[in-house]
XYZ file of C-alpha atoms in Angstrom:
384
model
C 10.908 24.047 -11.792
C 10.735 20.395 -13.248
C 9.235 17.742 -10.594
C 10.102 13.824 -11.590
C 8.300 10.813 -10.214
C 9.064 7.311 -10.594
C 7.016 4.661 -10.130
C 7.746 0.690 -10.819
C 3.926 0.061 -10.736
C 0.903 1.181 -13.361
C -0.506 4.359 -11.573
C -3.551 3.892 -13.079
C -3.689 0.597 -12.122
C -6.078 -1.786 -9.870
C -3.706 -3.034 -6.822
C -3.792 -1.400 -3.523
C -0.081 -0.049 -4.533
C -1.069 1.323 -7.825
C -4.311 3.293 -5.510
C -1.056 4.300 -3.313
C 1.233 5.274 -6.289
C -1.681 7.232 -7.771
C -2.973 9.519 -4.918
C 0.744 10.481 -4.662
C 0.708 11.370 -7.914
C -2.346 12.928 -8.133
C -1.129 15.024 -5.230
C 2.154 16.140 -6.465
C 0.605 17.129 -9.659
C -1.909 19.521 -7.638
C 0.915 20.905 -6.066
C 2.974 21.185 -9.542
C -0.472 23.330 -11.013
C -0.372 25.359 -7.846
C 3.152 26.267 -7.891
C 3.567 26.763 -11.707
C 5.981 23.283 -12.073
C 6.945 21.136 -14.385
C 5.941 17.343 -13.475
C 7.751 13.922 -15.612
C 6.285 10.991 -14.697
C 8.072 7.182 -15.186
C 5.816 4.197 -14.153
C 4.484 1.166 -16.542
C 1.566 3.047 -17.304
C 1.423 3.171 -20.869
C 0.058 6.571 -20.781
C -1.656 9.217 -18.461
C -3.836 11.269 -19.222
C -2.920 14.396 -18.272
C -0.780 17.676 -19.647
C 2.309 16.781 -18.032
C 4.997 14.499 -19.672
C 4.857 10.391 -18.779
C 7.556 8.040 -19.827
C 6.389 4.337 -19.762
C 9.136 1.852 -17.884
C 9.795 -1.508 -19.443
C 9.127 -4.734 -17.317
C 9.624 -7.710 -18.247
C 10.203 -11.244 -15.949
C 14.019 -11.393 -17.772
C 14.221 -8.099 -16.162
C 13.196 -8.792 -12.817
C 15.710 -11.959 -12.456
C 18.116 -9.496 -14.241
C 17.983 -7.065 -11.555
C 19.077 -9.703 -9.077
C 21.998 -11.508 -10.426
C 23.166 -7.207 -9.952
C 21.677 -7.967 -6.012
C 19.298 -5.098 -7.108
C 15.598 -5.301 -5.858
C 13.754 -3.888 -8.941
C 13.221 -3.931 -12.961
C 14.109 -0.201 -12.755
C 17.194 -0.505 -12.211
C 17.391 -1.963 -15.993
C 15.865 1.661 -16.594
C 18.442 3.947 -14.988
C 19.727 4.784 -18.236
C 16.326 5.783 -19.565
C 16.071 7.867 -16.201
C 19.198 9.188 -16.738
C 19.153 10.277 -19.765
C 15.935 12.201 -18.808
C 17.718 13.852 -15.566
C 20.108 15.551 -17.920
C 18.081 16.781 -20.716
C 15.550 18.343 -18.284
C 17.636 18.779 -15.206
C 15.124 18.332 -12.365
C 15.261 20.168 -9.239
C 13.294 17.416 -7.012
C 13.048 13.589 -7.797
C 10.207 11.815 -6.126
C 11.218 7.734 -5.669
C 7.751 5.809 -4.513
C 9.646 2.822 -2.961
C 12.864 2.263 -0.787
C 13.670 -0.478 -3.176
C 15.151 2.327 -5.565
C 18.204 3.237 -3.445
C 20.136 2.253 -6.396
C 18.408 5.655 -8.162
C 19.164 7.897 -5.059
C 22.806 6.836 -4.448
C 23.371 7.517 -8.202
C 21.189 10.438 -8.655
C 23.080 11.930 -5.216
C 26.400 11.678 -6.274
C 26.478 12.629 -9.795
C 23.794 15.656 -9.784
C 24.412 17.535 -6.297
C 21.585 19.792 -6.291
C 18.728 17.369 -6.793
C 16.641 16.885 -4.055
C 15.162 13.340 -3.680
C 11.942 12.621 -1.643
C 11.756 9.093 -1.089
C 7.795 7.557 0.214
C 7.865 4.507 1.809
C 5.343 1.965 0.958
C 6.578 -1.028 3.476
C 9.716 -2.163 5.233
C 11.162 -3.638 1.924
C 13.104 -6.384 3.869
C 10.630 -7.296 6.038
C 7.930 -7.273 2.942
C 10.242 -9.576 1.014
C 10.626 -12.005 3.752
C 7.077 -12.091 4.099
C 6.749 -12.662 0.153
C 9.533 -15.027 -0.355
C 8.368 -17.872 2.735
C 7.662 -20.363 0.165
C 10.412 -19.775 -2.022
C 13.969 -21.818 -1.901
C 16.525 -20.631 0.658
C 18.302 -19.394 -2.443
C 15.907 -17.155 -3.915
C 14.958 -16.049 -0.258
C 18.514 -15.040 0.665
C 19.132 -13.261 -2.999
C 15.739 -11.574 -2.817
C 16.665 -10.401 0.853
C 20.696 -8.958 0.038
C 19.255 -7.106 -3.145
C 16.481 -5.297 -0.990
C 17.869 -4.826 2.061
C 21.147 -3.446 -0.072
C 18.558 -1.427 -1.758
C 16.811 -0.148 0.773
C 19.492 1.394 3.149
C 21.220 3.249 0.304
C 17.060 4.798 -0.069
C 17.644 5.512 3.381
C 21.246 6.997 3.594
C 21.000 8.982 -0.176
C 18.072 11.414 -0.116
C 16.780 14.646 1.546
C 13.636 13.359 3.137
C 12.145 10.200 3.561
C 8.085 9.890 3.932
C 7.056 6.954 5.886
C 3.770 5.628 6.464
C 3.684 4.746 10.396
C 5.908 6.244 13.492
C 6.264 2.124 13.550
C 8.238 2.217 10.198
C 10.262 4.832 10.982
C 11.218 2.984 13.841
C 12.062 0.088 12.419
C 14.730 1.775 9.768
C 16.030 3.214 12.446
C 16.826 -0.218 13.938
C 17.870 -1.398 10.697
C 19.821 1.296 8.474
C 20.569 3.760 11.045
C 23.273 2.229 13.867
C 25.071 5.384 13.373
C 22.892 6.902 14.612
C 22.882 10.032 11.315
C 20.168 12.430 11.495
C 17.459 11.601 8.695
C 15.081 14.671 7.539
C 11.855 12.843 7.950
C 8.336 13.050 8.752
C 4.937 10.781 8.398
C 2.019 10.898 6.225
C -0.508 8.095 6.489
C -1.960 5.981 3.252
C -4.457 7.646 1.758
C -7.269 7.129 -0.941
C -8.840 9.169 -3.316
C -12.519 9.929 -2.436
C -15.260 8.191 -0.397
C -17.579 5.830 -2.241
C -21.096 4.983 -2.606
C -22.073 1.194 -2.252
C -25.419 0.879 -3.907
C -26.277 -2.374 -4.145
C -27.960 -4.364 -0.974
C -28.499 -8.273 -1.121
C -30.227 -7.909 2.278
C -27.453 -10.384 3.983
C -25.147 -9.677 6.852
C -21.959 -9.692 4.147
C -18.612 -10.644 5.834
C -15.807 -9.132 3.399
C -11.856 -10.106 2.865
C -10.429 -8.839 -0.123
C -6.601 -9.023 -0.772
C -3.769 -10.781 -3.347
C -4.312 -14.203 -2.313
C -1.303 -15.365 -2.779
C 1.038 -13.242 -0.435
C 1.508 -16.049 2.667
C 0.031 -13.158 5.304
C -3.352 -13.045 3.311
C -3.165 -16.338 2.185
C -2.536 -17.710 6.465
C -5.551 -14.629 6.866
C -8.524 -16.348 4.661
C -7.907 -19.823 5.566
C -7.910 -19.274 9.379
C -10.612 -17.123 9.304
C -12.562 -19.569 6.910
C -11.194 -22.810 9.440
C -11.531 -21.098 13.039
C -14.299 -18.816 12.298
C -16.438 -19.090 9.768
C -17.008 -22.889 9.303
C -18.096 -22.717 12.802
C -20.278 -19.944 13.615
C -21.498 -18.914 9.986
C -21.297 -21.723 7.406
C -24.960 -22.465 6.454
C -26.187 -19.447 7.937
C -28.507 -17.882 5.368
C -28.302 -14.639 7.086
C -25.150 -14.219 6.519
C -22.768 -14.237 3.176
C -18.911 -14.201 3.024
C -16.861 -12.454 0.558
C -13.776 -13.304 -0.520
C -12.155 -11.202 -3.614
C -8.565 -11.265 -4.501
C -6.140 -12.190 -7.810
C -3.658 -15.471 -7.895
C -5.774 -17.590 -5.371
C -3.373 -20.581 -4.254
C -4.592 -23.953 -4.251
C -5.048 -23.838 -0.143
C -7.031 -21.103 -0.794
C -9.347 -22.560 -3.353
C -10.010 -25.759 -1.146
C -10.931 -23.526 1.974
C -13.298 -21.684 -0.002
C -14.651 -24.857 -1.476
C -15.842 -25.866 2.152
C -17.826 -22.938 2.591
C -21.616 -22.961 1.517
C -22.094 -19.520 1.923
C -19.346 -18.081 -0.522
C -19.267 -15.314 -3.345
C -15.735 -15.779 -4.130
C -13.955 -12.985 -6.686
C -10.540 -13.592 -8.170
C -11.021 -11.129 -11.521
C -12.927 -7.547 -10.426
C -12.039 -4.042 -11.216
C -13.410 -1.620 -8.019
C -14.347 -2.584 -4.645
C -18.177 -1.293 -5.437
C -18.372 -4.121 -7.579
C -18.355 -6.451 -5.107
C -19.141 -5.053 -1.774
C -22.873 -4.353 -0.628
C -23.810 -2.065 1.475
C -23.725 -2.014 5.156
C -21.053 -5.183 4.840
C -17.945 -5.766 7.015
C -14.168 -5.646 6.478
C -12.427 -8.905 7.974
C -8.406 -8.811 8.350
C -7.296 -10.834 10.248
C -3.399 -9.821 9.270
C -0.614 -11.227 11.860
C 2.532 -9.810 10.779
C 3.466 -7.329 8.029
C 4.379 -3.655 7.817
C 3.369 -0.431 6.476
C -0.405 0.675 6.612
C -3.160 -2.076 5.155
C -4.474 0.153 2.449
C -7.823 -1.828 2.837
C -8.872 -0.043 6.037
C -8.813 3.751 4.195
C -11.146 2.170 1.220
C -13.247 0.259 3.908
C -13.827 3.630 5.932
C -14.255 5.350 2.568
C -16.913 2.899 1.544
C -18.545 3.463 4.698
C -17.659 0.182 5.806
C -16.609 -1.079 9.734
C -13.497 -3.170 10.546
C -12.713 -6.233 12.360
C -8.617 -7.023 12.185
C -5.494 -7.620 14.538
C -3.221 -4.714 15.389
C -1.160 -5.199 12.474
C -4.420 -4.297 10.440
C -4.385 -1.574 11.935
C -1.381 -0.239 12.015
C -1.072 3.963 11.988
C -4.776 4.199 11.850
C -4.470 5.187 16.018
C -7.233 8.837 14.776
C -9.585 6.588 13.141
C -9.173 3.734 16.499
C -9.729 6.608 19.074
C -12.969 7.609 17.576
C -14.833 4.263 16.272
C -13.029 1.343 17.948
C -15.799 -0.793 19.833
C -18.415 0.766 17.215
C -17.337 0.444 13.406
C -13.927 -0.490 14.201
C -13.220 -3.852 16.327
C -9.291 -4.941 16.955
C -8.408 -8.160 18.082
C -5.295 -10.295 18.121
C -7.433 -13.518 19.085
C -9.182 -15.038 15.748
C -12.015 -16.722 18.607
C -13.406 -13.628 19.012
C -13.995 -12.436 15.477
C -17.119 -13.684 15.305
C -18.944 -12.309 18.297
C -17.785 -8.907 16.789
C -19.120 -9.559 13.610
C -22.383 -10.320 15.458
C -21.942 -7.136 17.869
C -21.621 -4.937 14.032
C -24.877 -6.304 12.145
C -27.260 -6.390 15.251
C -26.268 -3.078 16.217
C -25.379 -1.518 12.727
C -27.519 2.000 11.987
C -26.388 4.133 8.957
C -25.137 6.374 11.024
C -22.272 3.843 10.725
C -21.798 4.735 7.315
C -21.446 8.727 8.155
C -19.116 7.984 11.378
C -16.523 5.699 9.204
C -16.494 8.189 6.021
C -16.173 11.347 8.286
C -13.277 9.737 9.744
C -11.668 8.659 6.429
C -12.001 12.868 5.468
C -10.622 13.821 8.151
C -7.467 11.608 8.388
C -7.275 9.081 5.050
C -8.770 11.705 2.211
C -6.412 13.213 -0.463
C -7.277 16.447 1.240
C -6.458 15.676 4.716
C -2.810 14.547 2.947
C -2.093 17.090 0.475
C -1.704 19.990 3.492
C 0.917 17.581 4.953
C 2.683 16.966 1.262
C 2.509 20.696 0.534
C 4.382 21.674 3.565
C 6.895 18.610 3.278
C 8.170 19.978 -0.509
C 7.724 23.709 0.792
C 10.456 22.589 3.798
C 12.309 20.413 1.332
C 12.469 21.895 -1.858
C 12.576 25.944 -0.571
């Protein structure tokens, strides 16, 4: 049996999709090993390391505009033929798509090779993602952007055998979106998940307030400056028990100027792994309004040990973890004025027993463990 997966990010990569894209894989190959198959990999990594075969996509910015004077939401579709070409020489019996953006890959793959079964994850609601992404961009590029993915997205939907989604939240909303006919979709939901738990080790004996995202998506951009403006400034600036943390690539300008105000800043726009950052015994601030999908940065907060203060988009198809820590470890709040008494609730109560309550929970419900029984009975209903 020959397994393919296609990815249009570096698996072995550093962003919170690449962690995604890579416990997937990592998964599927386990199950591959297990069940004597055959696993093809496509992504931008220029290799991994591993005994199965990799093919390395080509990206390029011509590509990505390229892709959308087509209306299509991705550089891989200016791979198809490499993809194609790959499909017939080794005839896979399952195809593994890690975004809904690549329902120009299903629709083809369905009606020219019958027999393949495609398993498409879902990483966010693509059109509500892009809107997100594209608020600062001209009405042109917003409406293209928006056509090619929500075109995209529904043929994902409509052309596949099974589609994973992230949240019962997600599902819902394709429903509302792709599915006014009401068709019956083979579906079921498997939360984000990271590989394993981590070990802080380094303690600057300060009460460390943490943010960490790409800082210049508008959400996390809106996210550090109120929390900077509404909370910080005023409860915490000068405070020299207390430390804020901000770490995240492509800063914009408003962020850079918030930051500036604060005197109490370690501020990271180039780092590798959480750990190399994050203390001990610190604090996970996300204060996220709108969105979609699962915020990856709760699972490697809870496998760091870490507690949680964030909205309800934050936290988003983490209800297990909720039921068990909320009040404790995990704090959620729609109103930004009362982030800061829970940040002072966490430090002057905090015991490491915090650490073992957020890590067990992260085992039990986030691990690559806890996911792979789910996976494994998904491609044993799918694929047998």
């Amino acid at each position: 049996m020959n397994v393919f997966i296609v990815s249009d990010l570096e698996i072995y990569g550093n962003g919170g999709g690449s962690i995604g894209d890579r416990t997937r894989y990592q998964i599927i190959e386990r199950w591959c090993r297990e069940n004597e198959a055959n696993l093809f990999s496509f992504s931008l990594d220029c290799e991994i390391k591993t005994s199965y075969k990799h093919f390395t996509l080509n990206k390029t910015s011509f590509y990505d505009a390229f892709a959308r004077l087509f209306f299509h939401s991705s550089y891989v579709f200016l791979n198809k033929k490499v993809i194609k070409k790959q499909i017939k020489k080794y005839k896979p019996h399952v195809v593994i798509l890690c975004r809904t953006r690549f329902g120009f890959l299903s629709k083809r793959i369905k009606k020219r090779f019958k027999d393949i079964k495609i398993i498409v994850f879902e990483s966010n609601v693509e059109v509500d993602y892009a809107k997100a992404a594209f608020l600062g961009e001209s009405f042109l590029k917003q409406k293209i952007e928006y056509i090619s993915v929500k075109r995209d997205e529904k043929n994902a939907f409509v052309y596949q055998d099974c589609i994973v989604y992230l949240t019962n939240r997600d599902k819902k909303r394709f429903d509302e979106i792709y599915n006014k006919n009401n068709l019956i979709i083979k579906n079921t939901v498997v939360p984000v998940c990271v590989e394993n738990t981590i070990d802080l080790t380094f303690d600057n004996k300060k009460n460390n307030v943490v943010f960490i995202g790409s800082l210049n998506y508008p959400p996390n951009e809106m996210a550090v400056i109120n929390f900077i403006e509404k909370v910080w400034l005023k409860n915490f600036n000068n405070d020299k028990n207390y430390n804020l943390i901000i770490g995240g690539k492509n800063p914009t300008l408003r962020v850079k100027n918030a930051v500036q105000k604060v005197s109490n800043c370690e501020f990271y726009s180039n780092f590798s792994k959480i750990e190399d950052i994050v203390p001990i015994k610190s604090l996970i601030v996300s204060y996220i309004e709108h969105g979609s999908g699962m915020k990856l940065k709760v699972a490697e907060a809870l496998c760091c040990g870490l507690g949680v203060v964030g909205t309800k988009e934050t936290f988003e198809g983490y209800e297990e973890a909720l039921s068990e820590l909320n009040g404790k470890t995990l704090f959620m709040s729609d109103y930004i004025e009362e982030y800061s008494q829970y940040i002072k609730k966490y430090f002057k109560n905090y015991t490491y027993e915090y650490e073992g309550l957020n890590k067990c929970a992260f085992i039990q419900n986030y691990s690559k463990e806890s996911i792979y029984t789910k996976v494994n009975k998904l491609f044993d209903d799918v694929i047998f």
